[in-house]
Tab-separated table of C-alpha atoms in Angstrom:
chain	number	residue	atom	x	y	z
A	1	MET	CA	105.465	101.645	104.820
A	2	LYS	CA	105.340	98.121	105.781
A	3	ARG	CA	104.502	97.195	109.145
A	4	LYS	CA	107.157	95.619	111.533
A	5	PHE	CA	105.671	92.330	113.092
A	6	THR	CA	106.481	91.140	116.686
A	7	LEU	CA	107.955	88.007	117.460
A	8	PHE	CA	105.020	85.928	117.423
A	9	ALA	CA	102.701	88.602	115.826
A	10	LEU	CA	102.468	87.532	112.026
A	11	CYS	CA	105.804	85.770	111.811
A	12	ALA	CA	106.096	82.601	114.020
A	13	LEU	CA	102.293	82.751	115.020
A	14	MET	CA	100.812	83.255	111.555
A	15	LEU	CA	102.762	80.166	110.377
A	16	MET	CA	102.206	77.842	113.356
A	17	LEU	CA	98.623	78.629	113.723
A	18	VAL	CA	97.375	78.881	110.079
A	19	LEU	CA	97.505	74.893	110.338
A	20	SER	CA	94.169	74.654	112.000
A	21	ALA	CA	90.602	75.293	110.134
A	22	CYS	CA	88.926	78.015	110.852
A	23	GLY	CA	87.078	77.254	113.672
A	24	GLY	CA	83.251	76.848	114.340
A	25	GLY	CA	82.361	80.304	113.327
A	26	ALA	CA	83.361	79.252	109.576
A	27	ALA	CA	81.800	75.964	109.684
A	28	GLU	CA	78.055	77.687	110.329
A	29	SER	CA	75.840	77.526	107.422
A	30	GLN	CA	74.367	80.862	105.980
A	31	PRO	CA	70.850	80.218	103.997
A	32	PRO	CA	70.874	80.463	100.462
A	33	GLN	CA	69.054	83.414	99.004
A	34	GLU	CA	65.734	82.397	97.580
A	35	ASP	CA	65.192	82.907	93.996
A	36	GLU	CA	63.103	85.800	93.705
A	37	SER	CA	63.095	86.294	89.667
A	38	PRO	CA	59.570	86.639	88.818
A	39	ALA	CA	57.852	83.987	86.536
A	40	VAL	CA	57.491	85.000	82.965
A	41	SER	CA	54.122	84.383	81.556
A	42	GLN	CA	53.223	83.626	77.794
A	43	ASN	CA	50.364	84.835	76.013
A	44	ALA	CA	48.184	81.899	74.919
A	45	ALA	CA	46.724	84.104	71.924
A	46	THR	CA	49.909	84.887	70.728
A	47	THR	CA	50.136	83.302	66.981
A	48	GLU	CA	53.580	84.119	66.226
A	49	ALA	CA	56.683	84.030	68.248
A	50	PRO	CA	58.093	87.128	68.925
A	51	ASP	CA	61.712	87.997	68.045
A	52	GLU	CA	63.748	86.467	70.572
A	53	PRO	CA	66.269	89.065	72.724
A	54	GLU	CA	69.773	88.548	72.005
A	55	GLU	CA	71.123	86.515	74.447
A	56	THR	CA	73.301	88.369	77.231
A	57	PRO	CA	76.295	86.396	78.900
A	58	GLU	CA	75.406	85.311	82.162
A	59	ALA	CA	77.509	86.595	84.982
A	60	PRO	CA	79.545	83.881	86.379
A	61	ALA	CA	77.817	81.948	89.707
A	62	LEU	CA	79.217	83.228	92.861
A	63	PRO	CA	81.154	80.547	95.208
A	64	THR	CA	78.425	79.033	97.581
A	65	VAL	CA	81.416	77.392	99.923
A	66	ASP	CA	84.401	79.053	101.320
A	67	PRO	CA	87.865	77.354	100.943
A	68	SER	CA	86.761	76.073	104.552
A	69	GLY	CA	84.250	74.003	103.182
A	70	ALA	CA	81.553	76.420	105.152
A	71	ALA	CA	78.234	77.002	102.926
A	72	ILE	CA	78.144	80.760	102.138
A	73	SER	CA	75.557	82.960	100.659
A	74	ILE	CA	77.470	86.046	98.993
A	75	PRO	CA	75.313	88.985	98.252
A	76	GLU	CA	74.806	89.915	94.661
A	77	ASN	CA	75.876	93.273	95.443
A	78	VAL	CA	78.841	93.887	98.022
A	79	ASP	CA	79.903	97.461	98.550
A	80	SER	CA	81.582	96.738	102.238
A	81	VAL	CA	84.119	94.412	103.377
A	82	VAL	CA	85.849	93.935	106.441
A	83	VAL	CA	89.576	91.853	105.907
A	84	LEU	CA	91.028	90.696	108.834
A	85	ALA	CA	93.886	89.089	107.515
A	86	PRO	CA	96.977	90.643	105.585
A	87	SER	CA	97.488	88.112	103.126
A	88	ILE	CA	93.698	88.688	101.567
A	89	ALA	CA	93.907	92.330	102.141
A	90	GLU	CA	97.013	92.509	99.928
A	91	THR	CA	95.119	90.057	97.468
A	92	MET	CA	92.013	92.397	97.822
A	93	VAL	CA	94.352	95.296	96.297
A	94	ALA	CA	95.739	93.186	93.920
A	95	LEU	CA	91.963	92.646	92.419
A	96	GLY	CA	91.252	96.099	92.217
A	97	LEU	CA	88.877	95.771	95.137
A	98	GLU	CA	90.136	98.289	98.058
A	99	ASP	CA	87.310	100.702	97.247
A	100	LYS	CA	85.152	98.039	98.882
A	101	ILE	CA	87.404	97.819	102.186
A	102	VAL	CA	85.939	99.656	105.270
A	103	GLY	CA	88.044	97.930	107.936
A	104	TYR	CA	90.930	95.766	108.471
A	105	ASP	CA	93.006	94.263	110.940
A	106	THR	CA	95.686	95.940	113.113
A	107	GLN	CA	98.434	93.803	111.123
A	108	SER	CA	97.548	95.361	107.640
A	109	ILE	CA	97.996	98.618	108.589
A	110	GLY	CA	100.726	100.486	106.343
A	111	LEU	CA	99.886	98.164	103.442
A	112	ASP	CA	100.045	99.403	100.065
A	113	GLY	CA	96.714	100.139	98.467
A	114	LEU	CA	94.343	99.986	101.843
A	115	PRO	CA	92.530	103.577	102.953
A	116	SER	CA	93.731	104.782	106.064
A	117	ASP	CA	90.538	106.232	107.559
A	118	VAL	CA	88.675	103.049	108.370
A	119	PRO	CA	88.627	101.316	111.598
A	120	THR	CA	91.053	98.365	112.571
A	121	PHE	CA	90.694	95.251	114.325
A	122	ASP	CA	92.810	92.911	116.642
A	123	ILE	CA	92.949	89.798	114.124
A	124	GLN	CA	92.299	87.472	117.739
A	125	ASN	CA	90.404	90.159	119.959
A	126	PRO	CA	88.462	91.856	117.713
A	127	ASP	CA	85.523	94.092	118.660
A	128	VAL	CA	82.926	92.293	117.822
A	129	GLU	CA	80.096	95.173	118.564
A	130	GLN	CA	81.836	97.153	116.684
A	131	LEU	CA	82.314	95.015	113.913
A	132	VAL	CA	78.274	94.161	113.749
A	133	ALA	CA	77.450	97.995	113.945
A	134	LEU	CA	80.043	98.433	110.660
A	135	ALA	CA	77.510	96.301	109.040
A	136	PRO	CA	79.776	95.217	106.278
A	137	ASP	CA	78.376	92.944	103.277
A	138	VAL	CA	81.084	90.387	103.659
A	139	LEU	CA	83.841	89.384	106.188
A	140	LEU	CA	86.673	87.937	105.233
A	141	LEU	CA	88.920	85.521	107.664
A	142	SER	CA	91.797	83.225	107.676
A	143	GLY	CA	92.246	80.812	110.285
A	144	LEU	CA	94.153	83.033	112.337
A	145	ALA	CA	91.403	84.853	113.456
A	146	PHE	CA	89.729	81.934	115.419
A	147	GLN	CA	91.098	80.442	118.646
A	148	GLY	CA	90.623	76.946	119.572
A	149	GLU	CA	86.667	75.997	118.887
A	150	GLU	CA	85.624	79.114	119.744
A	151	THR	CA	83.193	81.151	117.474
A	152	PRO	CA	83.929	85.147	117.888
A	153	TYR	CA	82.066	85.908	114.879
A	154	GLN	CA	78.869	84.157	115.398
A	155	PRO	CA	77.229	87.586	116.181
A	156	LEU	CA	77.888	88.589	112.819
A	157	LEU	CA	76.422	85.281	111.350
A	158	ASP	CA	73.443	86.253	113.429
A	159	ALA	CA	72.934	89.435	111.903
A	160	GLY	CA	73.131	88.150	108.357
A	161	ILE	CA	76.741	89.119	107.590
A	162	CYS	CA	78.165	87.039	104.828
A	163	VAL	CA	81.418	85.544	107.102
A	164	ILE	CA	83.902	83.798	104.628
A	165	CYS	CA	86.895	81.988	106.085
A	166	VAL	CA	90.050	81.457	103.437
A	167	PRO	CA	92.265	79.537	105.453
A	168	THR	CA	95.918	80.150	104.884
A	169	SER	CA	97.291	78.226	102.305
A	170	GLN	CA	100.174	75.615	102.741
A	171	SER	CA	100.863	75.294	99.013
A	172	ILE	CA	101.691	77.541	95.853
A	173	ASP	CA	98.998	75.752	94.038
A	174	GLY	CA	96.713	76.658	97.445
A	175	VAL	CA	97.740	80.639	97.034
A	176	LYS	CA	96.430	80.333	93.352
A	177	SER	CA	93.228	78.731	94.344
A	178	ASP	CA	92.643	81.707	96.934
A	179	ILE	CA	92.951	84.101	94.386
A	180	GLN	CA	90.699	82.335	92.114
A	181	PHE	CA	88.007	81.950	94.796
A	182	LEU	CA	88.619	85.601	95.773
A	183	ALA	CA	88.149	87.086	92.249
A	184	ALA	CA	85.244	84.620	91.715
A	185	ALA	CA	83.280	85.594	95.420
A	186	PHE	CA	83.398	89.626	94.138
A	187	GLY	CA	82.988	89.208	90.540
A	188	ALA	CA	86.671	90.386	89.454
A	189	ASN	CA	87.277	87.595	87.496
A	190	GLU	CA	89.154	89.355	84.808
A	191	ALA	CA	91.557	90.785	87.514
A	192	GLY	CA	91.961	87.063	88.894
A	193	GLU	CA	93.261	86.285	85.356
A	194	LYS	CA	95.676	89.244	85.344
A	195	VAL	CA	96.954	88.616	88.896
A	196	LEU	CA	97.227	84.716	88.298
A	197	ASP	CA	98.854	84.991	84.813
A	198	ASP	CA	101.392	87.364	86.280
A	199	LEU	CA	101.962	85.017	88.960
A	200	ASN	CA	102.488	82.363	86.970
A	201	ALA	CA	104.635	83.990	84.468
A	202	GLU	CA	107.316	84.972	86.902
A	203	LEU	CA	107.005	81.617	88.568
A	204	ASP	CA	107.839	80.063	85.516
A	205	ARG	CA	110.820	82.334	84.297
A	206	LEU	CA	112.544	81.815	87.947
A	207	ALA	CA	111.974	78.059	87.480
A	208	ALA	CA	113.372	77.843	83.858
A	209	ILE	CA	116.568	79.893	85.479
A	210	THR	CA	116.992	77.016	88.346
A	211	ALA	CA	116.032	73.971	86.266
A	212	SER	CA	119.524	74.243	84.400
A	213	ILE	CA	121.481	74.019	87.691
A	214	PRO	CA	123.353	70.840	88.365
A	215	GLU	CA	122.385	68.889	91.041
A	216	GLU	CA	125.646	68.834	92.332
A	217	GLU	CA	125.879	72.766	92.336
A	218	ARG	CA	122.746	72.725	94.620
A	219	LYS	CA	122.835	74.566	97.961
A	220	THR	CA	121.472	73.581	101.275
A	221	VAL	CA	119.484	75.981	102.727
A	222	TYR	CA	118.077	77.024	106.301
A	223	PHE	CA	115.154	79.734	106.491
A	224	GLU	CA	114.805	81.278	109.460
A	225	ILE	CA	111.492	82.839	110.397
A	226	SER	CA	112.073	83.565	114.247
A	227	ALA	CA	115.502	84.531	115.639
A	228	ALA	CA	117.205	82.829	118.478
A	229	PRO	CA	116.497	81.896	121.027
A	230	TYR	CA	113.026	80.874	119.946
A	231	MET	CA	113.967	79.825	116.361
A	232	TYR	CA	111.349	78.745	114.295
A	233	SER	CA	111.686	77.340	110.352
A	234	THR	CA	109.933	75.183	107.975
A	235	GLY	CA	110.118	71.827	107.251
A	236	SER	CA	108.301	69.804	104.041
A	237	GLY	CA	104.898	70.683	103.301
A	238	THR	CA	104.508	74.448	103.068
A	239	TYR	CA	104.577	77.016	100.777
A	240	LEU	CA	107.752	78.178	101.635
A	241	ASP	CA	109.603	74.634	101.126
A	242	GLU	CA	108.364	74.454	97.662
A	243	MET	CA	109.630	78.196	97.385
A	244	ILE	CA	113.417	76.865	98.394
A	245	GLN	CA	113.145	74.127	95.635
A	246	LEU	CA	112.110	76.550	93.020
A	247	ALA	CA	114.900	78.589	94.126
A	248	GLY	CA	117.292	75.696	93.357
A	249	GLY	CA	117.857	75.278	96.892
A	250	VAL	CA	117.525	71.947	99.422
A	251	ASN	CA	115.726	72.755	102.445
A	252	VAL	CA	118.017	71.130	105.473
A	253	LEU	CA	114.617	70.427	107.416
A	254	ALA	CA	113.234	68.569	104.458
A	255	ASP	CA	112.988	65.288	106.526
A	256	GLN	CA	110.568	67.328	109.015
A	257	THR	CA	107.438	68.374	108.280
A	258	SER	CA	105.103	71.817	108.436
A	259	TRP	CA	106.361	74.934	110.824
A	260	ILE	CA	108.512	73.709	113.692
A	261	SER	CA	110.828	74.993	116.196
A	262	VAL	CA	114.756	74.306	115.755
A	263	GLU	CA	117.669	73.912	118.092
A	264	GLY	CA	120.921	75.622	117.350
A	265	GLU	CA	122.852	72.531	117.563
A	266	SER	CA	120.778	70.905	114.659
A	267	ILE	CA	121.279	73.496	112.171
A	268	VAL	CA	125.174	73.436	113.051
A	269	ALA	CA	124.910	69.861	112.324
A	270	ALA	CA	122.993	70.475	109.249
A	271	ASN	CA	125.644	72.860	108.327
A	272	PRO	CA	123.673	75.009	105.523
A	273	ASP	CA	125.412	76.551	102.613
A	274	VAL	CA	122.941	79.484	102.718
A	275	ILE	CA	120.743	81.013	105.044
A	276	PHE	CA	117.740	83.053	104.834
A	277	THR	CA	115.865	85.059	107.231
A	278	ASN	CA	112.987	87.052	107.189
A	279	VAL	CA	112.809	88.017	110.590
A	280	ASN	CA	112.432	92.226	110.935
A	281	TYR	CA	111.705	92.749	114.500
A	282	ILE	CA	115.105	92.887	115.743
A	283	ASP	CA	117.631	95.727	114.200
A	284	ASP	CA	120.180	93.396	112.508
A	285	PRO	CA	118.756	89.539	111.955
A	286	VAL	CA	121.709	88.887	109.585
A	287	GLY	CA	124.683	90.172	112.341
A	288	GLU	CA	123.063	88.117	114.673
A	289	ILE	CA	123.144	84.963	113.061
A	290	LEU	CA	126.787	85.870	111.774
A	291	SER	CA	127.646	86.575	115.470
A	292	ARG	CA	126.085	83.109	117.032
A	293	ASP	CA	127.949	81.354	119.433
A	294	GLY	CA	128.931	78.129	117.999
A	295	TRP	CA	127.973	78.829	114.570
A	296	ALA	CA	131.799	80.184	113.057
A	297	GLY	CA	132.234	76.802	111.576
A	298	VAL	CA	128.478	76.891	109.484
A	299	THR	CA	129.584	77.153	106.082
A	300	ALA	CA	126.762	79.888	105.351
A	301	VAL	CA	128.346	81.886	108.623
A	302	ALA	CA	132.318	81.243	107.313
A	303	ASN	CA	131.287	82.381	103.895
A	304	LYS	CA	128.732	85.220	105.136
A	305	ALA	CA	126.150	83.449	102.932
A	306	VAL	CA	123.295	84.746	104.768
A	307	TYR	CA	120.834	86.971	103.631
A	308	SER	CA	117.280	88.774	104.591
A	309	VAL	CA	114.698	88.111	102.570
A	310	ASP	CA	111.488	90.211	102.543
A	311	ASN	CA	109.339	89.578	105.319
A	312	MET	CA	105.739	90.211	104.045
A	313	ALA	CA	106.583	88.560	100.769
A	314	SER	CA	107.853	85.197	102.629
A	315	SER	CA	105.428	85.577	105.298
A	316	LEU	CA	102.122	86.297	103.675
A	317	PRO	CA	100.824	83.259	100.761
A	318	ASN	CA	99.686	85.101	98.101
A	319	GLN	CA	100.643	86.421	94.718
A	320	ASN	CA	103.801	88.714	96.365
A	321	ILE	CA	105.406	85.371	97.128
A	322	VAL	CA	107.328	85.882	94.089
A	323	VAL	CA	109.075	88.740	95.669
A	324	ALA	CA	110.640	86.865	98.125
A	325	LEU	CA	111.135	83.659	95.484
A	326	ARG	CA	113.260	86.056	93.264
A	327	GLN	CA	115.698	87.522	96.282
A	328	MET	CA	116.512	83.865	97.144
A	329	VAL	CA	116.994	82.804	93.626
A	330	GLU	CA	119.329	85.897	93.120
A	331	ALA	CA	120.926	85.102	96.318
A	332	LEU	CA	121.880	81.688	95.966
A	333	TYR	CA	122.878	81.846	92.192
A	334	PRO	CA	123.853	85.152	91.256
A	335	GLU	CA	125.603	83.944	87.922
A	336	TYR	CA	122.475	81.882	86.651
A	337	TYR	CA	120.245	85.115	87.707
A	338	ASN	CA	122.226	87.553	86.398
A	339	ALA	CA	122.823	85.563	82.921
A	340	ALA	CA	119.073	85.023	82.061
């Protein structure tokens, strides 16, 4: 089951709020663990060197800084993790780490692979006392978990719990870095390589399809992430804008930056060839766009070139973005996609 998000719960709200850093809580340094390995003494009376034991490969070092720039000290053995970000939760499942998850945010309810019998928490108003009592080895957060400069998770830091912040990435390269970080943090490097290999292979496959499209055939695109009357979309400098480009489209809002509110008149004036929507909190987002007052003359509306794109795959920047990207390529250029 896929959870439907309300207007600002994880669609527009995530895309607007994740631009901030993880906040004061993630900036709190956590003391590094002291090396408790006993010194190895040598016997001075030994005249012959003992046979040297076979060297065993050392485990990769755990990260000591999280993606927000905060110092962290990850326990060597992590058995319990609370995840308060749907994009991170999906990546943890992809890395085969779902058995470690002992709690997650309410927006992640229904995501494939997550346990169903564990506590859930509101991302922006969590029960901190319950989190402390749960005593996970690690708490994973994104920037959405912080409100301004507040530090809601300080009690967990005070309790010695490792708090890791992975700010929501604004680029596809950032998505890849996040996957690498999470794999390294939980000793799942081999699984991380597999996830990245699959992601890169599909990105390359789709990019190869659109690379052959002549410039004069490339279609202009408006991608709607929140419906009228509170319309939101993306300018340049975001992973979604990169996806539009990889799909062979031209973002009609590329002259603006980041996540933006838009007026209907500006989209009518831009006259996109294709409109994508990932809105899922109204019954018929495509029909709503096709019936908007004053939009009948827009090329995408006149040609009924308005398409729904998977909400989760386009809203959560992780390895699943290729699901949405594949849908976009197929809708934009079916003849090229089907011929590949």
